[in-house]
Every structure is written in C-alpha cells, then in structure tokens.
CSV table of C-alpha atoms and ligand atoms in Angstrom, one decimal:
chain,number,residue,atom,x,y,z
E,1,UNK,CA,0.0,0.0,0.0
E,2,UNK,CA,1.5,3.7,-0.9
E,3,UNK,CA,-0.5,6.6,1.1
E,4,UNK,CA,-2.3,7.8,-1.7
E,5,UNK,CA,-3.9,4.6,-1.8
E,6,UNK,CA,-4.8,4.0,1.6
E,7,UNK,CA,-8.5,4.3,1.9
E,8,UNK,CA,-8.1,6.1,5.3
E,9,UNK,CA,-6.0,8.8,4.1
E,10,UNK,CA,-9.1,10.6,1.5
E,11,UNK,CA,-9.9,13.9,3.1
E,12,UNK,CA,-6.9,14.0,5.0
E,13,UNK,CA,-5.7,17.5,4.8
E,14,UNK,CA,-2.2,16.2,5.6
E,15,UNK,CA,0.3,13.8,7.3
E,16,UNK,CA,3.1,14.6,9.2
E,17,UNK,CA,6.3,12.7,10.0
E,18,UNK,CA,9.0,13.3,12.3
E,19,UNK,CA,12.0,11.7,13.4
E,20,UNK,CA,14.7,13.0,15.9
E,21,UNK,CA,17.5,10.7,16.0
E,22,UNK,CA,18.9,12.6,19.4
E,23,UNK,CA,16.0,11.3,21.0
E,24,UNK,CA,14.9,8.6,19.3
E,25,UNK,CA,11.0,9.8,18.2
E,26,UNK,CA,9.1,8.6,15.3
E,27,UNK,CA,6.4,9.8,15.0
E,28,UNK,CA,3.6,10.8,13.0
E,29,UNK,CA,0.6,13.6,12.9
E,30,UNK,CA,-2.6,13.5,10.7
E,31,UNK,CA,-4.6,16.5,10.0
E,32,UNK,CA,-8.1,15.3,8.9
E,33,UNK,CA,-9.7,19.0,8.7
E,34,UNK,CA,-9.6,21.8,9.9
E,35,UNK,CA,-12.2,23.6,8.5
E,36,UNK,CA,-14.4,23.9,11.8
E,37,UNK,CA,-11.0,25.3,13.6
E,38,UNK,CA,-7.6,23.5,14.7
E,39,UNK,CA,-7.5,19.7,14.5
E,40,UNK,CA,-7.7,17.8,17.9
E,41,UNK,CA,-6.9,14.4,18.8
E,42,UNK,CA,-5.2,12.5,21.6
E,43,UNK,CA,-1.4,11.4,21.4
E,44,UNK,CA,-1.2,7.1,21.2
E,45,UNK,CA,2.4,5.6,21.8
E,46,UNK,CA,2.6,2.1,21.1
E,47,UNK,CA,4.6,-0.5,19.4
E,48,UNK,CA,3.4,-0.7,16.0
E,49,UNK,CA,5.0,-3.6,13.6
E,50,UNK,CA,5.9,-1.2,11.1
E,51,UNK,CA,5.5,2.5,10.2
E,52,UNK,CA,2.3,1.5,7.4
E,53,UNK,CA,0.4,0.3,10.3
E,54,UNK,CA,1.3,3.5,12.5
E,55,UNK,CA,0.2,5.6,9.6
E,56,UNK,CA,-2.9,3.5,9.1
E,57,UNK,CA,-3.9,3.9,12.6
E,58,UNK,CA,-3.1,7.4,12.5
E,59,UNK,CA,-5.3,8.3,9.4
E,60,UNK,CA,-8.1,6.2,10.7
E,61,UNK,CA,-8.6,7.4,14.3
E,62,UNK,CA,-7.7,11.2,13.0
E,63,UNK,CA,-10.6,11.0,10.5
E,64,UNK,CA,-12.7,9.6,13.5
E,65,UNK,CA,-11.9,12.6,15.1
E,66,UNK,CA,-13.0,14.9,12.9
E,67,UNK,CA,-16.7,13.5,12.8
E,68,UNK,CA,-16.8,13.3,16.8
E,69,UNK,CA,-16.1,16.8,17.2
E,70,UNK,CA,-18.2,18.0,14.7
E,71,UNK,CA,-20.8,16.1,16.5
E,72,UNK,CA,-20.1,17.6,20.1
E,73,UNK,CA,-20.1,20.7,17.9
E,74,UNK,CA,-17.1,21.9,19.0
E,75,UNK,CA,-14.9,24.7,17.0
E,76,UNK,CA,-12.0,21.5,16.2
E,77,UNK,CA,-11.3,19.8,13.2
E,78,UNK,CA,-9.9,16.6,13.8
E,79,UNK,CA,-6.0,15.0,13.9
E,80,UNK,CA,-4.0,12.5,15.9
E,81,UNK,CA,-0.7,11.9,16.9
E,82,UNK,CA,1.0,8.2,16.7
E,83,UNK,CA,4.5,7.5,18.4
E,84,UNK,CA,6.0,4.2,17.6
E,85,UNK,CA,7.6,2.6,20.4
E,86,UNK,CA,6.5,0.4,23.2
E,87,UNK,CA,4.9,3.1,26.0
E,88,UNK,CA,6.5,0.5,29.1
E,89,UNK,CA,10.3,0.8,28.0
E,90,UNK,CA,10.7,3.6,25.5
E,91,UNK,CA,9.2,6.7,27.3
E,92,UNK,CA,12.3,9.5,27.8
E,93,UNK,CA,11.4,13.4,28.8
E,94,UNK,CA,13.4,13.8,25.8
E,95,UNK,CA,11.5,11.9,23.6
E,96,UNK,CA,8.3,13.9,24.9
E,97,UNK,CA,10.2,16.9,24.2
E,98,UNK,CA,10.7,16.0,20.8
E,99,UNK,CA,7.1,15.3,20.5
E,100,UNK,CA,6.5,18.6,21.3
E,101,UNK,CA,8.8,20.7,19.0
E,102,UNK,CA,7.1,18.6,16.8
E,103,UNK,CA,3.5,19.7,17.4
E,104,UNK,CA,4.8,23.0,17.9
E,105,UNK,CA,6.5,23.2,14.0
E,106,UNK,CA,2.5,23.0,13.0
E,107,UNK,CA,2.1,26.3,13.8
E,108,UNK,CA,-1.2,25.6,15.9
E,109,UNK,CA,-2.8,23.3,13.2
E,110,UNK,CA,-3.3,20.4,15.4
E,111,UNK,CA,-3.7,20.5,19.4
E,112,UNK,CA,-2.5,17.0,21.3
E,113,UNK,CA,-3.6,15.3,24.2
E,114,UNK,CA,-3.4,12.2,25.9
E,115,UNK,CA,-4.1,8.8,23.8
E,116,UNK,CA,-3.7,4.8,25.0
E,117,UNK,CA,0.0,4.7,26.3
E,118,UNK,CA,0.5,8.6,26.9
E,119,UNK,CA,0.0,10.1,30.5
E,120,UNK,CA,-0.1,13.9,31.7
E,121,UNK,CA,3.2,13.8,32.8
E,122,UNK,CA,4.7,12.7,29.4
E,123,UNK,CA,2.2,15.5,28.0
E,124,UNK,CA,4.3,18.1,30.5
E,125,UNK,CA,7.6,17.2,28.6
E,126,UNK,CA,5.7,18.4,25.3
E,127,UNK,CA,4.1,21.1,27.1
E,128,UNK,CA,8.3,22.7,27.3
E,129,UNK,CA,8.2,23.0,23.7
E,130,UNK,CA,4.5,24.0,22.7
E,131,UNK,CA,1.6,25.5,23.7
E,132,UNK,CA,-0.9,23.3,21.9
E,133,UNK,CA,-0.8,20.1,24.2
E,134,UNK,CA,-4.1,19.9,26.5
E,135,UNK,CA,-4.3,17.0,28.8
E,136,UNK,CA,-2.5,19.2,31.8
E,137,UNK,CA,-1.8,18.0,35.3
E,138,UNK,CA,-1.4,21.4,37.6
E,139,UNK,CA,-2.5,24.2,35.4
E,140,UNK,CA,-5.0,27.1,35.7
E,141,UNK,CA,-6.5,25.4,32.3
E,142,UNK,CA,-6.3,21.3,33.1
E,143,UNK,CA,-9.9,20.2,32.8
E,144,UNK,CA,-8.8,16.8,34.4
E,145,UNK,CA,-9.6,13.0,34.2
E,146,UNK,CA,-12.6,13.3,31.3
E,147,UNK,CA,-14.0,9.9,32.3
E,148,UNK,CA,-17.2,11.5,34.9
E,149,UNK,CA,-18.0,13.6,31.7
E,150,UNK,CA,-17.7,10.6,29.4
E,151,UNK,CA,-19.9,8.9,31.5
E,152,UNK,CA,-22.3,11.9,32.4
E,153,UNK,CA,-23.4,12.1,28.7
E,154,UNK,CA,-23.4,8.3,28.1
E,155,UNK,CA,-26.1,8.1,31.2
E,156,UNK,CA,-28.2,11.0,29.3
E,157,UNK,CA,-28.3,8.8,26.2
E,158,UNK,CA,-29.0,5.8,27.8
E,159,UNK,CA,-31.6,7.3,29.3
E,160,UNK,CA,-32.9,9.1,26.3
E,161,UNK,CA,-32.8,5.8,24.2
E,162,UNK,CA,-34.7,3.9,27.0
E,163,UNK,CA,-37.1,6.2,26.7
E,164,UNK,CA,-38.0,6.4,22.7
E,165,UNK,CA,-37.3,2.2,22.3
E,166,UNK,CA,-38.9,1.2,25.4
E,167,UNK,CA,-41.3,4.1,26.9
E,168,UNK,CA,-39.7,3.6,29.9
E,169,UNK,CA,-37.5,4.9,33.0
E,170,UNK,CA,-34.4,3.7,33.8
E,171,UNK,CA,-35.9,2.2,37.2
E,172,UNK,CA,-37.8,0.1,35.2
E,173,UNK,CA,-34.7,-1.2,33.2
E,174,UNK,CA,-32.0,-3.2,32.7
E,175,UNK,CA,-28.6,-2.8,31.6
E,176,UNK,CA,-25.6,-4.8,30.7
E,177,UNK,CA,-22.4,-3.0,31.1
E,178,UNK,CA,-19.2,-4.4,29.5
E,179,UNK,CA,-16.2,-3.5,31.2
E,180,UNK,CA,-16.5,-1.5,34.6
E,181,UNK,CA,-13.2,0.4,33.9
E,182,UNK,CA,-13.0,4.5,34.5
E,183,UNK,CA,-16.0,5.6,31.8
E,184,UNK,CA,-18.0,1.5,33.4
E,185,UNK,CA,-17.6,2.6,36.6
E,186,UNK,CA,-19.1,6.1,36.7
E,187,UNK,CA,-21.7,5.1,34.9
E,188,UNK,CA,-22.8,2.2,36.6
E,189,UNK,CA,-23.3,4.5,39.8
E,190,UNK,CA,-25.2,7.2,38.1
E,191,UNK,CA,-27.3,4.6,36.7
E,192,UNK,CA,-27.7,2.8,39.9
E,193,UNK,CA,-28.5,6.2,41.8
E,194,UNK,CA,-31.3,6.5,39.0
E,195,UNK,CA,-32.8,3.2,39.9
E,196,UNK,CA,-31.9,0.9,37.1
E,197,UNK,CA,-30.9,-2.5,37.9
E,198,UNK,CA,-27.9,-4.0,36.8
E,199,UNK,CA,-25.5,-6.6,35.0
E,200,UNK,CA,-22.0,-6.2,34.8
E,201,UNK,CA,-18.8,-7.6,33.5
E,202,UNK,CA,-15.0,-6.6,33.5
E,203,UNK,CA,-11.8,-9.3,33.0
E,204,UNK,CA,-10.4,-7.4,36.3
E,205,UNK,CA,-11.8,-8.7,38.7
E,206,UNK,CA,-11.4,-6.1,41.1
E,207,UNK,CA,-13.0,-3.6,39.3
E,208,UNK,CA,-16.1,-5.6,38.7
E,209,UNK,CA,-16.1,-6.7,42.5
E,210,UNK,CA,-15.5,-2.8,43.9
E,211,UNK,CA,-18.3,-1.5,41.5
E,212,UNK,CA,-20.7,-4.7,42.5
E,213,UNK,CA,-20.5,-4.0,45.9
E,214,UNK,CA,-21.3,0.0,45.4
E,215,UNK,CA,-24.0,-0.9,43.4
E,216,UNK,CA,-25.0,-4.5,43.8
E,217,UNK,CA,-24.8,-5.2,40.4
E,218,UNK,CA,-25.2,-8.7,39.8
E,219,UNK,CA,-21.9,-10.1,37.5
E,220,UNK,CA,-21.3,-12.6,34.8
E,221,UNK,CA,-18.3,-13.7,33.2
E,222,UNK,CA,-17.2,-11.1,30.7
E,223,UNK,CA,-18.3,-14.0,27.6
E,224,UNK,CA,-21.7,-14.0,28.7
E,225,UNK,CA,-22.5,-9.9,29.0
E,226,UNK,CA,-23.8,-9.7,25.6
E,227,UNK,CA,-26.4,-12.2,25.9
E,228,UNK,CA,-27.5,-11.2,29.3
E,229,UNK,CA,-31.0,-10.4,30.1
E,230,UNK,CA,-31.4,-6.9,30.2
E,231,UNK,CA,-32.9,-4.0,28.2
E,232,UNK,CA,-29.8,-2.4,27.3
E,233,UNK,CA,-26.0,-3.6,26.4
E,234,UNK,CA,-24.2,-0.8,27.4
E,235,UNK,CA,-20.2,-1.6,25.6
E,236,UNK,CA,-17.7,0.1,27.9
E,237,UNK,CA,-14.5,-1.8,27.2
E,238,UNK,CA,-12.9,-2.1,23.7
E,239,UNK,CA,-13.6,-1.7,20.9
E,240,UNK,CA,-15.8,-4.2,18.4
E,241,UNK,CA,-18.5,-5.0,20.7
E,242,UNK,CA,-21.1,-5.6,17.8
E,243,UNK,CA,-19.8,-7.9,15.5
E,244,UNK,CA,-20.8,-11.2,13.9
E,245,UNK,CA,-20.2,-13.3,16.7
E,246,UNK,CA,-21.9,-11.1,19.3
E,247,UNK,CA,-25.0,-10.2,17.2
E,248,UNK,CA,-27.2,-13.1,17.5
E,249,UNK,CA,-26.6,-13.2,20.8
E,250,UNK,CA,-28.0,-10.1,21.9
E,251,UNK,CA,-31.2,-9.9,24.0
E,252,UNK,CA,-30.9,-6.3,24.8
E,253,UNK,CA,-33.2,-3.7,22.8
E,254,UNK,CA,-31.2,-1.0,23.1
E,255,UNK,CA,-27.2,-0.8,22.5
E,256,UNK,CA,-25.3,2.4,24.3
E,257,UNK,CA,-22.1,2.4,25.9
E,258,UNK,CA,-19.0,4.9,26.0
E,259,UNK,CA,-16.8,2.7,24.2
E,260,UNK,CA,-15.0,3.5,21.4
E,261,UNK,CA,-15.2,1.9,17.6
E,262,UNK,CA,-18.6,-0.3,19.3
E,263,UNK,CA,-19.3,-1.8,15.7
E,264,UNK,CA,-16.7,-3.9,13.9
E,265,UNK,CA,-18.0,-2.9,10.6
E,266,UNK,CA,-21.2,-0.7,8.9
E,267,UNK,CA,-23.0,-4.0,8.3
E,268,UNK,CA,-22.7,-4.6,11.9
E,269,UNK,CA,-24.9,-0.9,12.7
E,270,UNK,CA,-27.4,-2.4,9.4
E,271,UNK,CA,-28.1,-5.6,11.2
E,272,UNK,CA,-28.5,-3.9,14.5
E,273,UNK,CA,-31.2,-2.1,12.6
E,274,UNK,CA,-32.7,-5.2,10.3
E,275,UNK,CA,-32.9,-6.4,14.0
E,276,UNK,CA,-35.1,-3.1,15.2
E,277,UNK,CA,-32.4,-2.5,18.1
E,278,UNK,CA,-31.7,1.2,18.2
E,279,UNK,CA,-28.2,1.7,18.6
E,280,UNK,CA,-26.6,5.2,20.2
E,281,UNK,CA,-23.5,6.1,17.7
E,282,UNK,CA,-20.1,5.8,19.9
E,283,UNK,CA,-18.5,8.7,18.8
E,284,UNK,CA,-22.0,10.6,19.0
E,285,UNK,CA,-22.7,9.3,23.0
E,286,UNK,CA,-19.2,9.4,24.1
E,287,UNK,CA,-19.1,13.1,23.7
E,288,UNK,CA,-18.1,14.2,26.6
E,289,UNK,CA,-14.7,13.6,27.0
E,290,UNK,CA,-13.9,15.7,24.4
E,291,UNK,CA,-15.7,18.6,25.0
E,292,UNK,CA,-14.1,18.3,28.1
E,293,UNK,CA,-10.6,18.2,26.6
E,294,UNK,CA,-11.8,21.2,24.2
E,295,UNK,CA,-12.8,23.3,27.7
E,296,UNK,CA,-9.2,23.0,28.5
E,297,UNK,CA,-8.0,23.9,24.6
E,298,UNK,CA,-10.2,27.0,24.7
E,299,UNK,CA,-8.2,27.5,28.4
E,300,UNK,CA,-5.3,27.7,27.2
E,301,UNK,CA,-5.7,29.4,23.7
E,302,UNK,CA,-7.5,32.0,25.5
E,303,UNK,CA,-5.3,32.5,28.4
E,304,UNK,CA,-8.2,31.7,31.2
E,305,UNK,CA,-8.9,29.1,33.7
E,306,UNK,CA,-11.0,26.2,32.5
E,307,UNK,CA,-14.5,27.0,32.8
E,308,UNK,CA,-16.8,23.9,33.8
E,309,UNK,CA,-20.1,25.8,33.1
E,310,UNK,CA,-18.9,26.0,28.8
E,311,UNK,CA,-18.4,22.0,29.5
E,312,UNK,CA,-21.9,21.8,30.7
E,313,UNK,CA,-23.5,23.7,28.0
E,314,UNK,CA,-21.9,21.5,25.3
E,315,UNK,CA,-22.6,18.3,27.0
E,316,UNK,CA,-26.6,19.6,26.8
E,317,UNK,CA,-26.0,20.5,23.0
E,318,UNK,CA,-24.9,17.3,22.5
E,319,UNK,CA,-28.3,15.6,23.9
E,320,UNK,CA,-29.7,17.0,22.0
E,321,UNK,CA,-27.8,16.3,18.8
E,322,UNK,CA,-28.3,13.0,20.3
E,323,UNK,CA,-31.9,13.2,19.9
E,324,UNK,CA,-31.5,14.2,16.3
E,325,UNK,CA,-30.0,11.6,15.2
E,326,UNK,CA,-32.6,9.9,16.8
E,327,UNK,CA,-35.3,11.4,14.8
E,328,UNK,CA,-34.0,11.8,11.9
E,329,UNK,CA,-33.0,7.7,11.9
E,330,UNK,CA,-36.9,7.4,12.8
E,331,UNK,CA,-38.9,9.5,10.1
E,332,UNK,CA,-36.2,8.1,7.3
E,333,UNK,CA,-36.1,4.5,8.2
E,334,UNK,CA,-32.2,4.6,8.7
E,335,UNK,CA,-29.7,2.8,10.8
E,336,UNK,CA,-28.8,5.5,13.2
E,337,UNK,CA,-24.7,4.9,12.5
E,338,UNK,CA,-25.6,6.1,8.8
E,339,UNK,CA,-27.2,9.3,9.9
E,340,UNK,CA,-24.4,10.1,12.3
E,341,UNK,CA,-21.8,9.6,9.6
E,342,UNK,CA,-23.8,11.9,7.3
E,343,UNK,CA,-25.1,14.6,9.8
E,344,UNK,CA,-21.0,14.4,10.8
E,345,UNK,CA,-20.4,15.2,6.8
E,346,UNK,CA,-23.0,17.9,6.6
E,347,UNK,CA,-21.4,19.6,9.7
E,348,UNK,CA,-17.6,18.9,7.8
E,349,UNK,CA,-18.9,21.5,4.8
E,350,UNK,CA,-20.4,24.5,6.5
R,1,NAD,P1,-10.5,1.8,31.0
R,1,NAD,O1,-9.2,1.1,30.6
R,1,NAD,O2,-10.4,2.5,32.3
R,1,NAD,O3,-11.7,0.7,31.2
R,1,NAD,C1,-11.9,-0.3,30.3
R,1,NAD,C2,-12.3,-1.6,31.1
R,1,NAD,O4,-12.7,-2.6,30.2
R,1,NAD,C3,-11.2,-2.1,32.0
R,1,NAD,O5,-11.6,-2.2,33.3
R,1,NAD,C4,-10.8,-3.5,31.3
R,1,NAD,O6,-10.4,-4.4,32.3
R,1,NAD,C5,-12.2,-3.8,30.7
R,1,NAD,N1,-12.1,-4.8,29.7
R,1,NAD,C6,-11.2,-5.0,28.7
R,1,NAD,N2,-11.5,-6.0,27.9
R,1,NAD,C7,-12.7,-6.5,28.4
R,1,NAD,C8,-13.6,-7.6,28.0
R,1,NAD,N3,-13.3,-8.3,26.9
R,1,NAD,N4,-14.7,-7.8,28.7
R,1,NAD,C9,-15.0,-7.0,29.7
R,1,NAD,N5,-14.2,-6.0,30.2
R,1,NAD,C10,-13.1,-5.8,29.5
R,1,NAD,O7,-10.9,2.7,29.8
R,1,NAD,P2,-12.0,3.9,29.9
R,1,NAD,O8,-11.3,5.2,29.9
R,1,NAD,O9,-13.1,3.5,30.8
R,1,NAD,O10,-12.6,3.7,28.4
R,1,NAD,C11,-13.5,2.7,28.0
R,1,NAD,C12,-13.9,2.8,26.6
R,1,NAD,O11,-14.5,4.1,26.4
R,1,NAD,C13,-12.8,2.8,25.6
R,1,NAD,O12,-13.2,2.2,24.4
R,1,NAD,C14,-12.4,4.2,25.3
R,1,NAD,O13,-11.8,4.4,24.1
R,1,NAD,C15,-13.8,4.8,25.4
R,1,NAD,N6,-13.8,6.3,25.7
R,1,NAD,C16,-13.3,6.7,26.9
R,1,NAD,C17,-13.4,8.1,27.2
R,1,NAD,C18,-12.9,8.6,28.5
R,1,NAD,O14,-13.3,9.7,28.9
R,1,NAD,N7,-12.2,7.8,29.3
R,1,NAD,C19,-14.0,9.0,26.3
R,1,NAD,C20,-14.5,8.5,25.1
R,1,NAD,C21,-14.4,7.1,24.8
C-alpha cells in the first residue's frame, strides 16, 4: 500500500512525519480538517510492527476525530498523533520533548492530548516546547480526568434511548455494562442512583467486584454480557462490541455504551437495525470527554482558567444532537450509525 492509496488517508488535509535521531521519536501527525477550527486528537504511543500500520492507525482514528467533534459541535477539526515505540520501556522526557517541537512546527494546526500509552506527565515534557498540548496535570487550564463527563453524557443517552425504544425509565430497566473500567464505573453509579438495575462484566476482577458492591450489580463472566438479560447492552470496554459473533446473541433492545469503535463494521450498525435495536453512535454518545478536553484547549488558547459551566453547556448541545440523530433515523427509516456519519459530513462543509 503507498499513502495515496490507503482508503483512510481521503480527506486528510495532511500527514506529518517526524524523526529525531537525538531522542529517538518517530512519529507521525494527521490533519483530517480543519475547516471547523484547529484539529484535535489524543497522542497514542505504542509498538506498532511497522511504520504502514502506524500511519494506518493514524489516518483512521484522526478522520474519526474529525466527525466526533463535529458532532459535540465543537470549533475543532480533527488529527491524531502516533509515536511508535512500546509506552512501558521507551518513554524519555526527551523523547516527549521532541514530541512537542514537533507539534509546535504545526504552527497551531493540530492541538494533542493524551491517547492509550500517553500520561499527563509525558504530556508536561511536550508542554516545554509547545503550547498546543491539553491534557494538563497542575495548570490554571487542566480540565482533568474526562472519564465522569464521558460517563455523564453516556447516562443521558441511555436514558434518552430507553425512553423512545422502550417508553420507559431507567428504574424500570435493565442494563448490561461491558467493562466496569474509568467511563464502566461512573456510569454504573449514576445509573444505579437512577434506579436501574444491573448486569456487569470486567476481566479485572477487582473492578467488577469494587463496583458490584457500590452498586450491587449482579456479575457474569465477561463471555456471557452480551447475551445477558437486560434492556440495554451498554459496551464500555474495547472496541468491536457488535460484530458477527456477538450479534445473534443479543437480548438487549437497546445498544449504548462509551466505548470507542462499538461496531466492527457498517454491516454490523445495518443488522442492529434489520434487527429493530436502536443503537446510540459511539462517537455521537461518548461526547463528553472531548468537550471536556476542548474546555481545556479553549483555556489555554485564550489564556483563562477552564470554565466547567462552557463544558456543561456542550454536553446539553450534544443531547440534543443526540436526539437528532434519533429522529431523523426514525422518520427516514435509517440505521442511526448512517445518519451520524452523514449529519457528521453535513457539519464537515459548513
Ligand atoms: P479503562 O481502561 O479505564 O476501562 C476499560 C475496562 O474494560 C477495563 O476495566 C478493562 O479491564 C475492561 N475490559 C477489557 N476487555 C474486556 C472484555 N473483553 N470484557 C469486559 N471488560 C473488558 O478505559 P475507559 O477510559 O473507561 O474507556 C472505556 C472505553 O470508552 C474505551 O473504548 C475508550 O476508548 C472509550 N472512551 C473513553 C473516554 C474517557 O473519557 N475515558 C472517552 C471516550 C471514549
């Protein structure tokens, strides 16, 4: 494959590569858009096999970006960052460094954070070199661990789904909840506090056990959560939750969950819908964590302390955008993942 063959890289306004042979970094930036305002997307450091599949992963998750901002409305365009090296043995404060002159030589065209294998403090090595790193530990601007505000908007969906699928509260429901981890966890207790009852499933078992006893949550082996017996299947782990193997097994009506990349395919988001389960779109319900990241960007760019109150006002807007997806899946007889994707689009021109 040659990059201007890969499917993943249409669109992209560019790709970026950097090495820095004093420290070691390779790494690589895509710019999906920018038309809505700087890209933004996390940093991932991990050890990819080869430098196609760090560019593959790159172009992929940056378009992804791009849609879910546009969706929590925010004024981003979307890009992400890949280091290649393994995050447990090849993290230096030089390397981070590095990873920030790097950002920095964009000239404010893409804003990093953190990403699987990056923590605030490598983000504070990056910080020395560039302004446009969010994802702060001690700062005026940090907005902190996203996860509550993940899981905030995640509850609101649930319950909004639950309510046009099932006419019902959540005290009358159900729900399934894959992986009990930081975005599991917090939802679980706001879901418990609003009276639903539930199922969960985690392959630590710590975390299922502490968030059982808070909760008394019943638990099942993590193989049996997607056929458990409950109204909703709420996918909080990784991603590929709804896939071929998973589908027929479902008893659940509705499908919403904070995780990430929830359907291993299109098809899988048709069949949930030649099935009649309505399915919340991941990077539509899980929201909140990047508005939350974007509080802290609009911190920092404007020189003011993060403001909680903006956060709260986006998390509403995205409700509601929620809700439209909703609708509009309903009066054209879509699959709600379609509509998403195109209302996404829609928001990518103006
Ligand atoms: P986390 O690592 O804290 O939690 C994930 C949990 O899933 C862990 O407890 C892990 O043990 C468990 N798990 C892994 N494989 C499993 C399996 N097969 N069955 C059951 N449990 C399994 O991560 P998180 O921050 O809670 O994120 C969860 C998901 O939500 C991810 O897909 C992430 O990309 C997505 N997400 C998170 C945020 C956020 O604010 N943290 C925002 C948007 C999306």
């Amino acid at each position: 494959m040659t990059l201007f063959d890969s499917a993943a890289f249409e669109g992209h306004e560019g790709v970026h590569a950097f090495f820095d042979p004093a420290s070691g970094l390779k790494a690589i930036v895509a710019v999906h858009s920018t038309a809505r305002g700087p890209a933004a997307g996390g940093c991932r450091m991990w050890p990819y096999a080869s430098a196609e599949a760090a560019l593959e992963d790159a172009l992929r998750l940056s378009r992804a970006m791009s849609y879910k901002n546009a969706m929590a409305d925010l004024e981003l365009g979307g890009g992400k960052a890949v280091v290649i090296g393994d995050p447990r043995t090849a993290k230096t404060p030089a390397l981070f460094e590095a990873f920030g002159a790097a950002v920095d030589s964009l000239g404010g065209r893409y804003w990093t954070a953190e990403d699987v294998g990056v923590s605030p403090a490598d983000l504070a090595h990056a910080r020395k070199r560039s302004t446009f790193v969010a994802g702060l530990d001690h700062h005026p601007a940090a907005s902190g661990d996203p996860s509550p505000v993940t899981a905030e908007g995640v509850f609101r969906g649930v319950r909004l789904c639950v309510a046009r699928a099932l006419g019902k509260e959540l005290s009358q429901v159900t729900v399934a909840i894959q992986g009990v981890g930081h975005v599991g966890a917090y939802l679980a207790e706001k879901l418990h506090a609003a009276g639903a009852r539930l199922i969960i499933a985690d392959v630590n078992a710590a975390a299922v056990e502490a968030v059982a006893a808070r909760t008394g949550a019943q638990v099942v082996p993590p193989d049996a959560i997607c056929e458990a017996e409950a109204d909703v299947f709420a996918p909080c782990a990784l991603g590929g939750a709804i896939s071929a193997r998973t589908l027929p097994r479902l008893k659940a009506k509705v499908i919403a969950g904070g995780a990430n990349n929830q359907l291993s395919g299109p098809e899988a988001g048709r069949a949930l819908f030649e099935k009649g389960l309505l399915y919340a779109p991941d990077y539509v319900i899980n929201g909140g964590g990047i508005i939350n990241v974007a509080g802290e960007i609009r911190a920092i760019a404007r020189g003011e302390a993060f403001d909680p109150a903006w956060v709260a006002a986006k998390l509403d807007r995205l409700t509601q955008t929620l809700e439209e997806v909703l609708d509009r899946s309903l009066s054209e007889a879509r699959p709600t993942h379609e509509i998403a994707d195109e209302m996404a689009r829609e928001r990518l021109r103006r």
